[in-house]
Amino acid sequence: MNFWIRLIGIVLLLAPAGNLMAEAGLPAILVETGENGGETWSLSLQALALMTVLTLLPAFLLMMTSFTRIIIVLGILRTAMGTAQTPSNQILLGLALFLTLFIMQPVFTQVYENAATPYLNEEINAEDALARASAPIKDFMLRQTREDDLKLFLNLSGDSELESTGEVSFFVLMPAFVTSELKTAFQIGFLLFIPFLIIDLVVASVLMSMGMMMLSPLIVSLPFKLMLFVLVDGWTLILGTLAGSFFL
């Protein structure tokens, strides 16, 4: 009972303050039109937009960067080697994240120089900054998207008569880009699986011929797969190939 009395008292105390703020016309959400036709957002609206962008950051990382291809290939590699949880998920995610930052560095540099810096210096408005920031990201996604996948989603959206790829919207480009990344990742994963699969088949055949059917072939083949991976400097080859596939 005392809790509800205190709660009602706090509400009654805050009510006059809310009325005073409303009467003072606190510009919580305010958009002003400038002389050149641009729009200036109030600080509260900018903070709201920033928080919205932060909540969409994981989706942005998955849908519009090289992260998807890298993490899938690393996951398939761990499965092919048969090392269970080694490297752990945290290590694979960290490796994929930093490799993504390395690959996307030229794109992020263009976004910072062409959009973020002029906007922070109040040389352009938020709309122009957003348009400038989306241009290099869109260019990167178009270079990595297969033509067949892009045509598929253009036909589904009814925009198949566009004159150039520069007119493709993000709503069409993002699913086409992710589809292309999935295809490429599984193709690389298939090639990674072949040498490890051959080792598994050879070990299983030898154990069967020796009558050692109770011994798991995975236990015997694991050291050979690790030895093969170390001898060919597998991490350098895989990470170098993944990074190089985005610069072709």
Tab-separated table of C-alpha atoms in Angstrom:
chain	number	residue	atom	x	y	z
A	1	MET	CA	0.000	0.000	0.000
A	2	ASN	CA	2.804	2.415	0.871
A	3	PHE	CA	4.419	1.694	-2.498
A	4	TRP	CA	1.335	2.788	-4.439
A	5	ILE	CA	0.968	5.940	-2.295
A	6	ARG	CA	4.585	6.889	-3.043
A	7	LEU	CA	4.136	6.157	-6.747
A	8	ILE	CA	1.020	8.385	-6.943
A	9	GLY	CA	2.903	11.125	-5.085
A	10	ILE	CA	5.814	10.999	-7.574
A	11	VAL	CA	3.417	11.208	-10.529
A	12	LEU	CA	1.667	14.215	-8.980
A	13	LEU	CA	5.001	15.925	-8.405
A	14	LEU	CA	6.186	15.322	-11.975
A	15	ALA	CA	2.929	16.405	-13.612
A	16	PRO	CA	3.493	20.178	-13.146
A	17	ALA	CA	7.023	19.826	-14.505
A	18	GLY	CA	5.658	18.111	-17.599
A	19	ASN	CA	3.135	20.899	-18.101
A	20	LEU	CA	5.859	23.527	-17.795
A	21	MET	CA	7.995	21.726	-20.390
A	22	ALA	CA	5.046	21.505	-22.757
A	23	GLU	CA	4.217	25.186	-22.286
A	24	ALA	CA	7.842	26.152	-22.871
A	25	GLY	CA	7.719	24.313	-26.200
A	26	LEU	CA	10.644	21.960	-25.686
A	27	PRO	CA	11.816	21.040	-29.231
A	28	ALA	CA	11.899	17.286	-28.723
A	29	ILE	CA	11.142	16.560	-32.397
A	30	LEU	CA	11.710	19.502	-34.684
A	31	VAL	CA	12.607	19.657	-38.373
A	32	GLU	CA	13.489	23.063	-39.774
A	33	THR	CA	13.763	23.896	-43.457
A	34	GLY	CA	16.826	25.906	-44.401
A	35	GLU	CA	17.242	28.588	-47.044
A	36	ASN	CA	18.667	26.155	-49.595
A	37	GLY	CA	15.746	23.755	-49.137
A	38	GLY	CA	17.617	21.369	-46.831
A	39	GLU	CA	16.230	20.128	-43.553
A	40	THR	CA	17.862	20.434	-40.132
A	41	TRP	CA	16.887	17.921	-37.454
A	42	SER	CA	16.750	18.744	-33.763
A	43	LEU	CA	19.204	17.096	-31.379
A	44	SER	CA	16.544	14.770	-29.982
A	45	LEU	CA	15.577	13.564	-33.439
A	46	GLN	CA	19.230	13.012	-34.346
A	47	ALA	CA	19.710	10.971	-31.154
A	48	LEU	CA	16.625	8.898	-32.050
A	49	ALA	CA	17.996	8.261	-35.533
A	50	LEU	CA	21.367	7.272	-34.081
A	51	MET	CA	19.796	4.780	-31.665
A	52	THR	CA	17.771	3.307	-34.527
A	53	VAL	CA	20.922	2.857	-36.591
A	54	LEU	CA	22.667	1.139	-33.675
A	55	THR	CA	19.826	-1.373	-33.311
A	56	LEU	CA	20.080	-2.166	-37.031
A	57	LEU	CA	23.867	-2.514	-36.915
A	58	PRO	CA	23.873	-6.357	-36.694
A	59	ALA	CA	21.568	-6.596	-39.699
A	60	PHE	CA	23.755	-4.086	-41.544
A	61	LEU	CA	26.827	-6.183	-40.754
A	62	LEU	CA	25.212	-9.356	-42.068
A	63	MET	CA	23.410	-7.967	-45.096
A	64	MET	CA	25.768	-5.383	-46.578
A	65	THR	CA	29.359	-6.487	-45.887
A	66	SER	CA	31.665	-9.433	-46.487
A	67	PHE	CA	30.885	-10.943	-43.068
A	68	THR	CA	28.383	-13.512	-44.352
A	69	ARG	CA	30.769	-15.210	-46.773
A	70	ILE	CA	33.640	-15.280	-44.287
A	71	ILE	CA	31.766	-16.745	-41.313
A	72	ILE	CA	30.115	-19.451	-43.428
A	73	VAL	CA	33.430	-20.553	-44.939
A	74	LEU	CA	35.098	-20.662	-41.522
A	75	GLY	CA	32.198	-22.685	-40.115
A	76	ILE	CA	32.380	-25.190	-42.991
A	77	LEU	CA	36.143	-25.439	-42.532
A	78	ARG	CA	35.763	-26.360	-38.866
A	79	THR	CA	33.166	-29.001	-39.756
A	80	ALA	CA	35.354	-30.452	-42.504
A	81	MET	CA	38.332	-30.759	-40.173
A	82	GLY	CA	36.166	-32.448	-37.546
A	83	THR	CA	37.551	-30.400	-34.663
A	84	ALA	CA	34.121	-29.953	-33.023
A	85	GLN	CA	34.298	-26.623	-31.114
A	86	THR	CA	37.897	-25.761	-31.943
A	87	PRO	CA	38.325	-22.915	-32.835
A	88	SER	CA	35.441	-21.749	-30.688
A	89	ASN	CA	32.552	-19.666	-31.978
A	90	GLN	CA	33.951	-16.551	-30.324
A	91	ILE	CA	37.268	-16.945	-32.142
A	92	LEU	CA	35.596	-17.529	-35.498
A	93	LEU	CA	33.298	-14.529	-35.012
A	94	GLY	CA	36.208	-12.314	-33.984
A	95	LEU	CA	38.315	-13.463	-36.921
A	96	ALA	CA	35.435	-12.911	-39.344
A	97	LEU	CA	34.744	-9.470	-37.864
A	98	PHE	CA	38.318	-8.213	-38.137
A	99	LEU	CA	38.741	-9.668	-41.618
A	100	THR	CA	35.510	-7.908	-42.576
A	101	LEU	CA	36.884	-4.617	-41.262
A	102	PHE	CA	40.051	-5.164	-43.307
A	103	ILE	CA	38.100	-5.875	-46.493
A	104	MET	CA	35.600	-3.064	-45.979
A	105	GLN	CA	38.211	-0.465	-44.985
A	106	PRO	CA	38.258	1.294	-48.400
A	107	VAL	CA	34.456	1.489	-48.364
A	108	PHE	CA	34.318	2.798	-44.794
A	109	THR	CA	37.011	5.355	-45.627
A	110	GLN	CA	34.927	6.712	-48.507
A	111	VAL	CA	31.850	6.870	-46.280
A	112	TYR	CA	33.773	8.781	-43.614
A	113	GLU	CA	35.416	11.230	-46.008
A	114	ASN	CA	32.436	11.861	-48.298
A	115	ALA	CA	29.546	11.726	-45.816
A	116	ALA	CA	30.485	11.724	-42.133
A	117	THR	CA	33.107	14.487	-42.176
A	118	PRO	CA	31.049	17.031	-44.205
A	119	TYR	CA	27.989	16.307	-42.048
A	120	LEU	CA	29.902	16.780	-38.791
A	121	ASN	CA	31.310	20.037	-40.187
A	122	GLU	CA	27.713	21.106	-40.998
A	123	GLU	CA	28.524	21.409	-44.695
A	124	ILE	CA	25.676	19.089	-45.769
A	125	ASN	CA	22.383	18.019	-44.224
A	126	ALA	CA	21.381	14.546	-43.037
A	127	GLU	CA	19.697	13.537	-46.299
A	128	ASP	CA	22.753	14.398	-48.406
A	129	ALA	CA	25.007	12.595	-45.911
A	130	LEU	CA	22.855	9.468	-46.116
A	131	ALA	CA	22.923	9.539	-49.924
A	132	ARG	CA	26.697	9.979	-49.995
A	133	ALA	CA	27.217	7.206	-47.433
A	134	SER	CA	25.070	4.718	-49.327
A	135	ALA	CA	26.866	5.209	-52.659
A	136	PRO	CA	30.170	3.367	-51.893
A	137	ILE	CA	28.354	0.603	-49.979
A	138	LYS	CA	25.975	0.095	-52.863
A	139	ASP	CA	28.888	0.036	-55.300
A	140	PHE	CA	30.609	-2.683	-53.249
A	141	MET	CA	27.465	-4.797	-53.100
A	142	LEU	CA	26.884	-4.493	-56.849
A	143	ARG	CA	30.412	-5.714	-57.593
A	144	GLN	CA	29.860	-8.838	-55.481
A	145	THR	CA	26.321	-9.618	-56.676
A	146	ARG	CA	25.761	-12.091	-59.485
A	147	GLU	CA	23.804	-10.836	-62.462
A	148	ASP	CA	21.370	-13.764	-62.354
A	149	ASP	CA	20.507	-13.103	-58.705
A	150	LEU	CA	20.057	-9.402	-59.340
A	151	LYS	CA	17.821	-10.059	-62.340
A	152	LEU	CA	15.726	-12.489	-60.299
A	153	PHE	CA	14.900	-9.968	-57.592
A	154	LEU	CA	14.448	-7.188	-60.134
A	155	ASN	CA	11.830	-9.304	-61.899
A	156	LEU	CA	10.131	-10.123	-58.613
A	157	SER	CA	9.986	-6.441	-57.676
A	158	GLY	CA	8.767	-5.342	-61.109
A	159	ASP	CA	11.812	-3.132	-61.772
A	160	SER	CA	13.339	-5.230	-64.543
A	161	GLU	CA	13.308	-2.300	-67.018
A	162	LEU	CA	15.899	-0.186	-65.196
A	163	GLU	CA	18.427	1.458	-67.502
A	164	SER	CA	21.474	0.960	-65.229
A	165	THR	CA	22.421	-0.945	-62.090
A	166	GLY	CA	22.936	2.358	-60.298
A	167	GLU	CA	19.156	2.769	-60.142
A	168	VAL	CA	18.662	-0.466	-58.177
A	169	SER	CA	17.213	0.168	-54.733
A	170	PHE	CA	18.674	-1.260	-51.539
A	171	PHE	CA	15.491	-3.285	-50.953
A	172	VAL	CA	16.227	-5.235	-54.153
A	173	LEU	CA	20.011	-5.246	-53.896
A	174	MET	CA	20.273	-6.604	-50.341
A	175	PRO	CA	18.528	-9.990	-50.913
A	176	ALA	CA	20.353	-10.390	-54.225
A	177	PHE	CA	23.673	-9.648	-52.525
A	178	VAL	CA	23.041	-12.093	-49.663
A	179	THR	CA	21.960	-14.811	-52.109
A	180	SER	CA	25.164	-14.353	-54.099
A	181	GLU	CA	27.251	-14.428	-50.931
A	182	LEU	CA	25.619	-17.689	-49.831
A	183	LYS	CA	26.314	-19.285	-53.210
A	184	THR	CA	29.948	-18.198	-53.198
A	185	ALA	CA	30.467	-19.300	-49.597
A	186	PHE	CA	29.090	-22.783	-50.239
A	187	GLN	CA	31.190	-23.139	-53.389
A	188	ILE	CA	34.346	-22.322	-51.418
A	189	GLY	CA	33.209	-24.653	-48.636
A	190	PHE	CA	32.732	-27.484	-51.116
A	191	LEU	CA	36.299	-27.104	-52.359
A	192	LEU	CA	37.559	-27.057	-48.772
A	193	PHE	CA	35.703	-30.261	-47.937
A	194	ILE	CA	37.268	-32.373	-50.718
A	195	PRO	CA	40.813	-32.945	-49.316
A	196	PHE	CA	39.509	-33.657	-45.799
A	197	LEU	CA	36.870	-36.014	-47.207
A	198	ILE	CA	39.535	-37.928	-49.112
A	199	ILE	CA	41.531	-38.391	-45.893
A	200	ASP	CA	38.406	-39.666	-44.096
A	201	LEU	CA	37.692	-42.156	-46.904
A	202	VAL	CA	41.276	-43.455	-46.961
A	203	VAL	CA	41.422	-43.879	-43.187
A	204	ALA	CA	38.008	-45.566	-43.095
A	205	SER	CA	39.035	-47.973	-45.881
A	206	VAL	CA	42.299	-48.864	-44.120
A	207	LEU	CA	40.544	-49.495	-40.813
A	208	MET	CA	37.919	-51.655	-42.492
A	209	SER	CA	40.574	-53.709	-44.282
A	210	MET	CA	42.374	-54.254	-40.976
A	211	GLY	CA	39.165	-55.326	-39.270
A	212	MET	CA	39.257	-52.467	-36.786
A	213	MET	CA	35.592	-51.613	-37.168
A	214	MET	CA	35.150	-50.599	-33.531
A	215	LEU	CA	37.686	-47.780	-33.848
A	216	SER	CA	36.173	-44.500	-35.030
A	217	PRO	CA	37.747	-43.282	-38.293
A	218	LEU	CA	37.308	-39.661	-37.114
A	219	ILE	CA	39.752	-40.186	-34.239
A	220	VAL	CA	42.411	-41.596	-36.552
A	221	SER	CA	41.908	-39.146	-39.422
A	222	LEU	CA	41.929	-36.008	-37.261
A	223	PRO	CA	45.740	-35.902	-36.740
A	224	PHE	CA	46.310	-36.425	-40.470
A	225	LYS	CA	43.908	-33.624	-41.354
A	226	LEU	CA	45.571	-31.298	-38.872
A	227	MET	CA	48.996	-32.214	-40.243
A	228	LEU	CA	47.852	-31.558	-43.813
A	229	PHE	CA	46.327	-28.226	-42.817
A	230	VAL	CA	49.506	-27.116	-41.055
A	231	LEU	CA	51.856	-28.270	-43.818
A	232	VAL	CA	50.041	-26.314	-46.532
A	233	ASP	CA	49.750	-23.250	-44.234
A	234	GLY	CA	45.972	-23.512	-44.395
A	235	TRP	CA	44.999	-20.409	-42.432
A	236	THR	CA	47.086	-18.148	-44.655
A	237	LEU	CA	45.672	-19.737	-47.806
A	238	ILE	CA	42.054	-19.568	-46.669
A	239	LEU	CA	42.107	-16.058	-45.215
A	240	GLY	CA	44.153	-14.754	-48.127
A	241	THR	CA	41.781	-16.352	-50.637
A	242	LEU	CA	38.725	-14.997	-48.835
A	243	ALA	CA	40.136	-11.469	-48.708
A	244	GLY	CA	41.331	-11.635	-52.319
A	245	SER	CA	37.946	-12.829	-53.583
A	246	PHE	CA	36.446	-9.414	-52.741
A	247	PHE	CA	39.095	-7.430	-54.633
A	248	LEU	CA	38.819	-9.259	-57.966
